Short mmCIF file of C-alpha atoms in Angstrom, two decimals:
data_model
loop_
_atom_site.label_atom_id
_atom_site.label_comp_id
_atom_site.label_asym_id
_atom_site.label_seq_id
_atom_site.Cartn_x
_atom_site.Cartn_y
_atom_site.Cartn_z
CA MET A 1 29.32 -12.57 -47.41
CA LYS A 2 26.29 -11.84 -48.10
CA ILE A 3 24.46 -12.28 -52.21
CA ALA A 4 23.45 -8.80 -52.27
CA ASP A 5 26.95 -7.93 -51.49
CA LEU A 6 28.17 -9.99 -54.16
CA ASP A 7 25.52 -8.85 -56.44
CA TYR A 8 27.27 -5.80 -55.87
CA TYR A 9 30.47 -5.91 -57.27
CA ALA A 10 29.27 -8.40 -60.35
CA THR A 11 27.21 -5.52 -61.50
CA PHE A 12 28.62 -2.36 -60.41
CA GLY A 13 32.09 -3.71 -61.13
CA ASN A 14 34.33 -2.68 -64.32
CA THR A 15 37.06 -4.99 -64.79
CA PHE A 16 38.16 -6.91 -68.21
CA LEU A 17 36.55 -10.36 -66.89
CA HIS A 18 33.07 -8.00 -66.29
CA LYS A 19 32.93 -7.79 -70.03
CA ILE A 20 33.38 -11.12 -70.94
CA PRO A 21 29.87 -13.18 -71.62
CA ALA A 22 28.29 -15.29 -69.12
CA LYS A 23 28.20 -18.33 -70.92
CA TYR A 24 32.10 -18.27 -71.41
CA LYS A 25 32.66 -17.68 -68.12
CA LEU A 26 30.24 -20.78 -67.38
CA ILE A 27 32.00 -22.52 -69.99
CA ASP A 28 35.80 -21.84 -68.48
CA ALA A 29 34.31 -22.66 -64.93
CA ALA A 30 33.18 -26.02 -65.95
CA ILE A 31 36.33 -26.65 -67.73
CA ILE A 32 38.37 -25.91 -64.84
CA LEU A 33 36.56 -27.94 -62.41
CA ALA A 34 36.87 -30.87 -65.05
CA ALA A 35 40.57 -30.59 -64.95
CA VAL A 36 40.85 -30.22 -61.29
CA LEU A 37 38.96 -33.01 -60.50
CA TYR A 38 40.85 -35.24 -63.08
CA ALA A 39 43.97 -33.88 -62.18
CA LYS A 40 46.05 -36.38 -59.60
CA ASN A 41 49.12 -34.55 -59.47
CA VAL A 42 49.73 -31.54 -56.96
CA TYR A 43 51.98 -29.96 -59.16
CA SER A 44 49.34 -29.28 -61.51
CA LEU A 45 46.84 -28.29 -59.27
CA ALA A 46 49.58 -25.80 -57.22
CA ILE A 47 49.86 -24.22 -60.65
CA MET A 48 46.38 -24.15 -61.37
CA TYR A 49 45.55 -22.32 -58.22
CA PHE A 50 49.09 -20.02 -58.97
CA LEU A 51 47.48 -19.07 -62.28
CA LEU A 52 43.65 -18.49 -60.57
CA ILE A 53 45.71 -15.96 -58.02
CA THR A 54 47.65 -14.02 -60.59
CA TYR A 55 44.70 -13.69 -62.38
CA LEU A 56 42.41 -11.99 -59.29
CA VAL A 57 46.10 -10.02 -58.72
CA PHE A 58 46.02 -8.54 -61.88
CA SER A 59 42.11 -8.09 -62.09
CA GLY A 60 41.21 -5.44 -60.50
CA LEU A 61 38.78 -6.82 -58.32
CA PRO A 62 38.50 -6.82 -53.98
CA ARG A 63 41.07 -9.03 -52.90
CA ARG A 64 40.58 -9.15 -49.55
CA ASN A 65 36.38 -10.04 -49.67
CA PHE A 66 37.28 -12.31 -52.59
CA LEU A 67 39.77 -14.20 -50.51
CA LYS A 68 37.60 -14.07 -47.38
CA ALA A 69 34.65 -15.87 -49.82
CA SER A 70 37.18 -18.66 -51.48
CA LEU A 71 38.87 -19.28 -48.18
CA TYR A 72 35.48 -20.39 -47.00
CA PRO A 73 35.26 -23.84 -47.67
CA LEU A 74 38.37 -24.53 -45.88
CA ILE A 75 36.63 -24.43 -42.04
CA PHE A 76 34.36 -27.73 -43.54
CA THR A 77 38.19 -29.31 -45.63
CA ALA A 78 39.43 -28.90 -41.98
CA ILE A 79 36.60 -31.17 -40.38
CA PHE A 80 37.16 -33.87 -43.18
CA LEU A 81 41.31 -33.65 -42.96
CA PHE A 82 41.08 -34.05 -39.10
CA SER A 83 38.56 -37.46 -39.91
CA MET A 84 41.25 -38.90 -41.86
CA GLU A 85 43.94 -41.85 -40.19
CA ASN A 86 47.58 -41.50 -41.30
CA LEU A 87 47.02 -38.25 -43.26
CA THR A 88 50.24 -37.19 -45.57
CA TYR A 89 50.95 -33.80 -45.93
CA LEU A 90 50.83 -34.18 -49.76
CA THR A 91 47.33 -35.58 -49.61
CA ALA A 92 46.51 -32.78 -47.61
CA PHE A 93 47.91 -30.27 -49.94
CA LYS A 94 46.23 -32.25 -52.84
CA VAL A 95 42.28 -31.71 -50.93
CA ILE A 96 43.05 -28.50 -50.60
CA LEU A 97 44.30 -27.13 -53.58
CA ARG A 98 41.39 -29.16 -55.53
CA VAL A 99 39.06 -27.60 -53.05
CA LEU A 100 40.80 -24.02 -53.37
CA CYS A 101 41.02 -24.18 -57.08
CA ILE A 102 37.06 -24.96 -57.22
CA SER A 103 36.22 -22.62 -55.17
CA THR A 104 38.38 -19.75 -56.40
CA THR A 105 37.14 -20.11 -59.85
CA PHE A 106 33.17 -20.30 -59.13
CA ILE A 107 33.90 -17.16 -56.68
CA PHE A 108 35.88 -15.35 -60.05
CA LEU A 109 32.09 -16.32 -61.76
CA ILE A 110 29.97 -14.56 -59.08
CA PHE A 111 32.17 -11.71 -58.40
CA THR A 112 32.10 -10.47 -62.24
CA THR A 113 28.96 -11.92 -63.35
CA PRO A 114 25.35 -10.40 -62.05
CA TYR A 115 23.03 -13.85 -61.43
CA ILE A 116 20.73 -12.68 -64.11
CA GLN A 117 22.95 -13.20 -66.83
CA ILE A 118 23.99 -16.75 -65.46
CA PHE A 119 20.37 -17.23 -64.82
CA ARG A 120 19.79 -16.46 -68.95
CA ALA A 121 22.92 -18.41 -69.93
CA LEU A 122 21.67 -21.23 -67.61
CA SER A 123 17.82 -21.16 -69.19
CA ALA A 124 19.59 -22.92 -72.45
CA ILE A 125 20.25 -26.28 -70.30
CA LEU A 126 17.69 -25.84 -67.35
CA PRO A 127 13.99 -26.34 -67.05
CA ASP A 128 11.65 -23.45 -67.24
CA ILE A 129 10.50 -24.22 -63.67
CA MET A 130 13.92 -23.73 -62.42
CA ILE A 131 14.59 -20.69 -64.02
CA ASN A 132 11.10 -19.35 -63.00
CA ILE A 133 12.20 -20.23 -59.13
CA LEU A 134 15.54 -18.76 -59.58
CA PHE A 135 14.74 -15.69 -60.89
CA ASN A 136 11.85 -14.90 -58.42
CA THR A 137 14.26 -15.92 -55.61
CA TYR A 138 16.88 -13.82 -56.72
CA ARG A 139 14.09 -11.05 -56.76
CA SER A 140 13.04 -11.83 -53.52
CA LEU A 141 16.48 -12.33 -51.85
CA PHE A 142 16.49 -8.37 -52.47
CA ILE A 143 13.14 -7.14 -51.42
CA ILE A 144 13.06 -9.19 -48.14
CA ASN A 145 16.90 -8.31 -47.54
CA ASN A 146 15.90 -4.74 -46.18
CA THR A 147 13.04 -6.40 -44.04
CA LEU A 148 15.53 -8.75 -42.34
CA ASP A 149 18.11 -5.81 -42.30
CA ASN A 150 15.58 -3.49 -40.21
CA LEU A 151 14.56 -6.49 -37.66
CA LEU A 152 18.17 -7.20 -36.86
CA THR A 153 18.64 -3.03 -36.46
CA THR A 154 15.55 -3.27 -33.95
CA MET A 155 16.39 -6.15 -32.15
CA ARG A 156 20.19 -4.96 -31.45
CA LEU A 157 18.50 -1.29 -30.20
CA ARG A 158 15.85 -3.32 -27.68
CA GLY A 159 18.71 -5.00 -26.08
CA GLY A 160 19.75 -7.64 -28.61
CA ILE A 161 20.70 -11.27 -27.98
CA SER A 162 23.16 -12.44 -25.48
CA ILE A 163 24.89 -15.69 -24.80
CA PHE A 164 24.35 -15.77 -21.08
CA ARG A 165 20.60 -15.82 -21.38
CA PRO A 166 20.32 -18.47 -24.00
CA VAL A 167 16.63 -19.27 -23.97
CA HIS A 168 15.57 -15.69 -23.72
CA SER A 169 17.79 -14.98 -27.06
CA LEU A 170 16.36 -18.06 -28.74
CA SER A 171 12.82 -17.04 -28.03
CA THR A 172 13.51 -13.45 -29.55
CA ILE A 173 15.50 -14.82 -32.62
CA GLY A 174 12.44 -17.37 -33.11
CA ASN A 175 10.11 -14.72 -33.07
CA LEU A 176 12.01 -12.44 -35.16
CA VAL A 177 12.53 -15.13 -37.71
CA GLY A 178 8.68 -15.94 -37.00
CA PHE A 179 7.35 -11.91 -38.11
CA PHE A 180 9.94 -12.01 -40.82
CA VAL A 181 8.54 -15.27 -42.23
CA ILE A 182 5.19 -13.98 -42.22
CA LYS A 183 5.82 -10.55 -43.76
CA SER A 184 7.80 -12.35 -46.38
CA ILE A 185 4.98 -14.76 -47.15
CA GLU A 186 2.57 -11.20 -47.20
CA THR A 187 5.05 -10.35 -50.01
CA SER A 188 5.36 -13.25 -52.15
CA GLU A 189 1.20 -12.80 -51.94
CA LYS A 190 1.59 -9.55 -53.26
CA MET A 191 4.58 -10.44 -55.60
CA TYR A 192 2.44 -12.82 -57.18
CA GLU A 193 -0.49 -10.19 -57.24
CA GLY A 194 1.70 -7.56 -59.13
CA LEU A 195 3.62 -10.32 -61.75
CA LYS A 196 -0.09 -11.25 -62.80
CA LEU A 197 -1.26 -7.33 -63.49
CA ARG A 198 1.81 -7.08 -65.86
CA GLY A 199 0.87 -10.61 -67.63
CA TYR A 200 3.33 -12.70 -66.22
CA SER A 201 2.66 -16.25 -67.43
CA ASN A 202 4.83 -18.46 -65.34
CA LYS A 203 7.58 -18.01 -67.67
CA VAL A 204 10.35 -15.70 -67.41
CA PHE A 205 11.69 -13.93 -70.73
CA PHE A 206 15.29 -12.09 -70.84
CA SER A 207 16.08 -9.26 -73.01
CA ARG A 208 18.94 -9.20 -75.11
CA ASP A 209 20.81 -6.72 -73.18
CA MET B 1 23.97 -28.62 -39.64
CA SER B 2 22.73 -31.63 -42.29
CA HIS B 3 24.12 -30.13 -45.24
CA ILE B 4 27.01 -32.46 -46.69
CA HIS B 5 29.60 -29.42 -45.88
CA ILE B 6 32.02 -30.99 -48.08
CA PRO B 7 33.76 -29.15 -50.75
CA ASP B 8 33.78 -29.85 -54.44
CA GLY B 9 36.74 -31.99 -55.15
CA ILE B 10 36.50 -34.95 -52.66
CA LEU B 11 33.78 -36.91 -53.35
CA PRO B 12 34.17 -39.58 -56.21
CA LEU B 13 32.50 -38.58 -59.74
CA TRP B 14 29.81 -41.75 -59.29
CA LEU B 15 28.57 -40.39 -56.06
CA TRP B 16 27.80 -36.53 -56.96
CA VAL B 17 26.47 -37.45 -60.77
CA LEU B 18 24.50 -40.38 -58.98
CA GLY B 19 23.02 -37.46 -56.68
CA TYR B 20 22.52 -35.25 -59.98
CA ILE B 21 20.54 -37.91 -61.36
CA LEU B 22 18.27 -38.44 -58.25
CA ILE B 23 17.54 -35.10 -58.13
CA GLY B 24 16.52 -35.27 -62.01
CA ILE B 25 14.02 -37.90 -61.08
CA CYS B 26 12.41 -35.52 -57.91
CA PHE B 27 12.49 -32.84 -60.48
CA ILE B 28 10.18 -34.69 -63.17
CA PHE B 29 8.15 -35.71 -60.13
CA GLY B 30 7.64 -32.30 -58.88
CA ALA B 31 7.23 -30.46 -62.02
CA PHE B 32 4.55 -33.48 -62.77
CA TYR B 33 2.96 -32.66 -59.61
CA ILE B 34 3.19 -28.81 -60.29
CA LYS B 35 1.60 -29.20 -63.41
CA LYS B 36 -1.33 -31.74 -62.65
CA PHE B 37 -2.15 -29.68 -59.35
CA GLN B 38 -1.92 -25.94 -60.99
CA LYS B 39 0.54 -24.88 -58.30
CA GLN B 40 2.12 -22.16 -60.41
CA SER B 41 0.73 -19.75 -58.13
CA LYS B 42 3.22 -21.53 -55.43
CA PHE B 43 6.15 -20.04 -57.47
CA PRO B 44 6.45 -17.11 -55.52
CA LEU B 45 6.02 -18.96 -52.15
CA ILE B 46 8.53 -21.51 -53.23
CA SER B 47 11.12 -18.63 -54.06
CA ILE B 48 10.66 -16.22 -50.59
CA MET B 49 11.22 -19.73 -48.95
CA ALA B 50 14.19 -20.03 -50.73
CA ALA B 51 15.29 -16.71 -50.68
CA LEU B 52 14.43 -16.60 -46.55
CA MET B 53 16.69 -20.01 -45.90
CA ILE B 54 19.64 -18.11 -47.55
CA LEU B 55 18.92 -15.09 -45.54
CA THR B 56 18.00 -16.50 -42.73
CA MET B 57 21.75 -17.93 -42.08
CA SER B 58 22.58 -14.71 -41.52
CA VAL B 59 20.95 -14.34 -38.40
CA PRO B 60 23.47 -14.89 -35.47
CA ILE B 61 22.96 -17.21 -32.92
CA PRO B 62 24.37 -16.97 -29.34
CA PHE B 63 26.82 -19.99 -29.33
CA PRO B 64 30.24 -19.79 -29.45
CA VAL B 65 30.83 -22.01 -32.87
CA PRO B 66 30.05 -19.88 -36.23
CA TYR B 67 26.38 -21.72 -36.47
CA HIS B 68 23.63 -21.16 -39.05
CA ILE B 69 20.08 -22.25 -38.86
CA ASN B 70 18.71 -23.31 -42.51
CA LEU B 71 15.14 -23.72 -41.94
CA ALA B 72 14.53 -26.82 -43.90
CA VAL B 73 11.98 -28.09 -41.86
CA LEU B 74 9.88 -25.04 -41.45
CA ALA B 75 10.44 -25.05 -45.51
CA GLY B 76 8.83 -28.34 -45.20
CA ILE B 77 5.90 -27.46 -42.85
CA ILE B 78 4.76 -24.16 -44.58
CA LEU B 79 5.05 -25.51 -48.64
CA GLY B 80 4.93 -29.50 -48.18
CA PRO B 81 7.59 -31.77 -48.76
CA ILE B 82 7.14 -31.92 -52.57
CA LEU B 83 7.53 -28.17 -53.51
CA SER B 84 10.06 -27.67 -50.45
CA PHE B 85 12.23 -29.56 -52.60
CA PHE B 86 12.41 -27.01 -55.48
CA ALA B 87 13.11 -24.21 -52.38
CA ILE B 88 16.15 -26.38 -51.32
CA LEU B 89 17.22 -26.83 -54.58
CA THR B 90 17.03 -23.59 -55.74
CA SER B 91 18.88 -22.16 -52.39
CA ASN B 92 21.38 -24.58 -52.83
CA LEU B 93 22.48 -23.39 -55.89
CA LEU B 94 22.33 -20.25 -55.31
CA LEU B 95 24.64 -20.71 -52.20
CA ALA B 96 26.74 -23.56 -54.35
CA PHE B 97 28.09 -20.73 -56.88
CA THR B 98 29.04 -18.59 -53.25
CA ALA B 99 31.37 -21.81 -52.06
CA HIS B 100 29.40 -22.51 -49.90
CA GLY B 101 28.77 -26.20 -50.12
CA GLY B 102 30.46 -26.84 -53.87
CA ILE B 103 28.67 -27.26 -57.23
CA THR B 104 29.14 -31.01 -57.45
CA VAL B 105 27.64 -31.69 -54.15
CA VAL B 106 24.03 -29.56 -54.76
CA GLY B 107 22.46 -32.78 -55.74
CA LEU B 108 23.43 -34.81 -52.75
CA ASN B 109 22.87 -31.87 -50.57
CA THR B 110 19.25 -31.16 -51.96
CA LEU B 111 18.83 -34.93 -51.77
CA VAL B 112 19.72 -34.80 -47.78
CA ILE B 113 17.85 -31.39 -47.19
CA THR B 114 14.98 -32.42 -48.78
CA THR B 115 14.81 -35.67 -46.97
CA GLU B 116 15.30 -33.77 -43.76
CA ALA B 117 12.18 -31.15 -44.95
CA ALA B 118 9.71 -34.38 -45.75
CA ILE B 119 10.75 -36.34 -42.63
CA GLY B 120 10.04 -32.93 -40.76
CA TYR B 121 6.90 -32.12 -42.39
CA PHE B 122 5.31 -35.70 -41.60
CA ILE B 123 6.78 -36.06 -37.38
CA PHE B 124 5.19 -32.26 -37.43
CA ASN B 125 1.90 -33.63 -38.80
CA PHE B 126 1.99 -36.80 -36.94
CA PHE B 127 2.55 -35.17 -33.62
CA TYR B 128 0.50 -31.54 -33.82
CA LYS B 129 -2.47 -33.53 -34.82
CA LYS B 130 -1.95 -36.11 -31.76
CA THR B 131 -0.91 -33.51 -28.92
CA ASP B 132 -1.89 -30.31 -30.24
CA LYS B 133 1.39 -28.99 -28.90
CA ILE B 134 2.75 -26.38 -31.49
CA PHE B 135 6.23 -26.03 -29.81
CA PHE B 136 6.83 -29.54 -28.87
CA SER B 137 5.80 -30.76 -32.16
CA ALA B 138 8.08 -28.31 -34.41
CA PHE B 139 11.36 -29.05 -31.72
CA THR B 140 10.76 -33.10 -32.36
CA ALA B 141 10.09 -32.55 -36.11
CA THR B 142 13.13 -30.61 -36.38
CA PHE B 143 15.39 -32.41 -33.80
CA LEU B 144 14.38 -36.06 -35.49
CA ALA B 145 14.53 -34.83 -38.86
CA LEU B 146 18.34 -33.20 -38.37
CA ILE B 147 19.22 -36.37 -36.28
CA ILE B 148 18.21 -38.57 -39.84
CA SER B 149 19.30 -36.13 -42.42
CA THR B 150 22.88 -36.32 -40.46
CA PHE B 151 23.34 -39.63 -40.22
CA LEU B 152 22.19 -39.78 -44.05
CA ALA B 153 24.66 -37.14 -44.73
CA ILE B 154 27.73 -38.89 -43.00
CA GLY B 155 26.26 -42.22 -44.97
CA ILE B 156 26.80 -40.49 -48.06
CA VAL B 157 29.83 -38.85 -47.06
CA TYR B 158 31.31 -42.43 -45.83
CA ALA B 159 30.00 -44.44 -49.10
CA GLY B 160 32.18 -41.60 -50.91
CA THR B 161 35.41 -41.49 -49.00
CA HIS B 162 36.02 -44.90 -47.39
CA ASN B 163 38.09 -46.01 -50.06
CA PHE B 164 39.64 -42.41 -50.07
CA SER B 165 43.16 -43.82 -50.46
CA ALA B 166 42.21 -45.41 -53.82
CA LEU B 167 41.10 -42.10 -54.84
CA ALA B 168 44.07 -39.89 -53.44
CA HIS B 169 47.14 -42.41 -54.81
CA HIS B 170 45.98 -44.37 -57.87
CA HIS B 171 49.93 -45.22 -59.08
CA CYS B 172 50.81 -46.39 -55.18
CA CYS B 173 48.33 -47.73 -53.19
CA HIS B 174 45.95 -49.66 -55.57
CA ASN B 175 44.54 -52.86 -54.81
CA GLU B 176 44.74 -54.87 -58.06
CA GLY B 177 48.94 -53.53 -58.50
CA HIS B 178 49.49 -54.86 -55.02
CA GLN B 179 47.58 -58.38 -55.51
CA GLU B 180 49.40 -58.43 -59.05
CA LYS B 181 52.56 -57.68 -57.05
CA ILE B 182 52.41 -60.79 -54.92
CA ASN B 183 50.99 -63.23 -57.42
CA ILE B 184 54.52 -62.78 -59.12
CA HIS B 185 56.69 -63.27 -55.74
CA ASN B 186 57.32 -66.91 -55.20
CA GLU B 187 56.30 -68.56 -51.89
CA LYS B 188 59.46 -67.94 -50.70
CA HIS B 189 58.67 -64.12 -50.49
CA LEU B 190 55.08 -64.65 -49.67
CA GLU B 191 55.56 -64.51 -45.67
CA SER B 192 57.42 -61.25 -46.19
CA GLU B 193 55.24 -59.68 -48.60
CA LEU B 194 51.91 -60.31 -46.35
CA ILE B 195 54.30 -58.48 -43.74
CA GLU B 196 54.50 -55.92 -45.57
CA HIS B 197 51.40 -55.67 -46.90
CA HIS B 198 50.00 -55.15 -43.30
CA GLU B 199 52.16 -52.62 -42.34
CA HIS B 200 51.39 -50.55 -45.49
CA GLN B 201 47.55 -51.21 -44.63
CA ASP B 202 48.57 -49.72 -41.31
CA THR B 203 49.79 -46.59 -42.68
CA GLU B 204 47.42 -46.21 -45.24
CA GLU B 205 45.51 -43.17 -45.20
CA LYS B 206 42.07 -43.92 -44.21
CA PHE B 207 38.87 -41.87 -43.79
CA ASN B 208 38.24 -42.63 -39.99
CA ILE B 209 33.88 -42.49 -39.83
CA LYS B 210 33.99 -42.75 -36.10
CA ARG B 211 36.06 -39.64 -35.88
CA PHE B 212 34.05 -38.06 -38.56
CA PHE B 213 30.94 -39.20 -36.65
CA ALA B 214 32.65 -37.92 -33.51
CA LEU B 215 33.10 -33.93 -34.97
CA MET B 216 29.77 -33.90 -36.68
CA PHE B 217 28.03 -35.24 -33.70
CA MET B 218 30.34 -32.83 -31.39
CA PHE B 219 29.24 -29.52 -33.55
CA GLY B 220 25.92 -31.20 -34.64
CA PHE B 221 24.14 -32.10 -31.17
CA ILE B 222 24.13 -28.64 -30.33
CA GLY B 223 23.22 -27.26 -33.48
CA TRP B 224 20.12 -29.64 -33.65
CA ILE B 225 18.84 -28.50 -30.34
CA LEU B 226 19.44 -24.80 -31.25
CA GLU B 227 17.71 -25.06 -34.70
CA ALA B 228 15.01 -26.97 -33.28
CA SER B 229 14.01 -24.81 -30.27
CA LEU B 230 13.90 -21.80 -33.09
CA THR B 231 12.15 -23.69 -35.55
CA GLY B 232 9.85 -24.24 -32.29
CA PHE B 233 9.34 -20.59 -31.19
CA ILE B 234 8.90 -19.89 -34.92
CA VAL B 235 6.06 -22.10 -35.56
CA SER B 236 4.57 -21.08 -32.20
CA TYR B 237 4.82 -17.49 -33.56
CA ILE B 238 3.28 -17.83 -36.95
CA LYS B 239 0.35 -19.95 -34.97
CA LYS B 240 -0.30 -17.30 -32.69
CA VAL B 241 -0.11 -14.26 -35.46
CA LYS B 242 -1.05 -15.81 -38.76
CA PRO B 243 -2.52 -19.50 -38.42
CA ASP B 244 -3.60 -19.74 -41.54
CA ILE B 245 -0.31 -20.12 -42.77
CA LEU B 246 -0.47 -23.80 -40.87
CA TYR B 247 -4.18 -24.33 -42.17
CA LYS B 248 -3.30 -27.75 -43.66
CA PHE B 249 -2.25 -29.33 -39.98
CA GLN B 250 -5.52 -28.28 -38.25
CA LYS B 251 -7.59 -31.00 -36.97
CA GLU B 252 -10.98 -31.16 -39.23
CA ASN B 253 -13.17 -29.90 -36.62
CA GLU B 254 -11.05 -26.80 -36.36
CA LYS B 255 -11.49 -26.04 -40.05
#
């Protein structure tokens, strides 16, 4: 799922979870993370996951997209579990529930909190450089996302890529991404000039609202 | 492919905390470098590279298994090994919030991918200056950097999971407890106890590094070739259209 889509739910959503300040949600996520990492019992993990899913059912968030995003880490968990010898169902469930509890918690956070609010809350603990880069990256994501979408549409309209012509397809994607990189670097230069004109002094300030 | 695609809750606390400590040290070093050499004007470029790394993951790759490129070596080539650290840390942090990679492994992931970017940068620099063949240099740099970083990722996962049984079952498989049990028994029961111990070891849950390596290699090898080819085509395109971006790799007489 694209970050732009997640940001849409976070910014335009109107559930009770959206109204909770970001710092409390971050603290809540940290507590759940610690509890999940500490929990050794499969039942306590199952209860935690059940509570999170119950939350989802009554939260009014788009369930399908939410579950799609929160179940994504299972692909990588499967690789790990396939690498285990003499794996018991209990351990497999424990690992899966642990992964699901943490991913669901963070998907809750990101579905209900715009990135800007998260950065503002994190600015209390992270250094200025990091906040600066995070903020600029977030901004850049939306600026260059349109360029990439247009390029991908153009590529499809002009024949696109095919698994039966791998070298040609890779060359096409390479040229596309190369063009995208050049465009993005030019955008970054313009962005910097624009920021400087507006008084940017290598520090990001957040308004209280 | 060199991401540690292990989600939260699998690697032990000491390992991921160590990852965060190490990136903390790298961060201090990087911040010092930015201040000393006045690289603040590079913040938008670092941010754009981080955004590029995130966005290009959505570019479809003609391959049956869902695969995404991460452009770490390209970030290394364009930004250099120190500044690419910040782009990689940022993209990892933003992705971790979307459950891609896990929040606890951000430190370890950043270390692995920064190593990949740095190795890619130095290999590209070496080959390009020696051979002047852009596609070959970028392909080789990416391919070798991916192999090294994948081994590093496998090593980290092994370090954290080779003792998985003890982590998963504190109460039933603890070695010290088992040893205590053996000591309590008298000599008469020692033999049967040892047999039981061996049987227990045979059925003990173990992380099989060979199997993990085989799985990583199976998916990874094709991924390495795909990413290396793509980086080769991207860098060749940049060289043709806007060679200024690669100015630091030009030979002295070309400058």
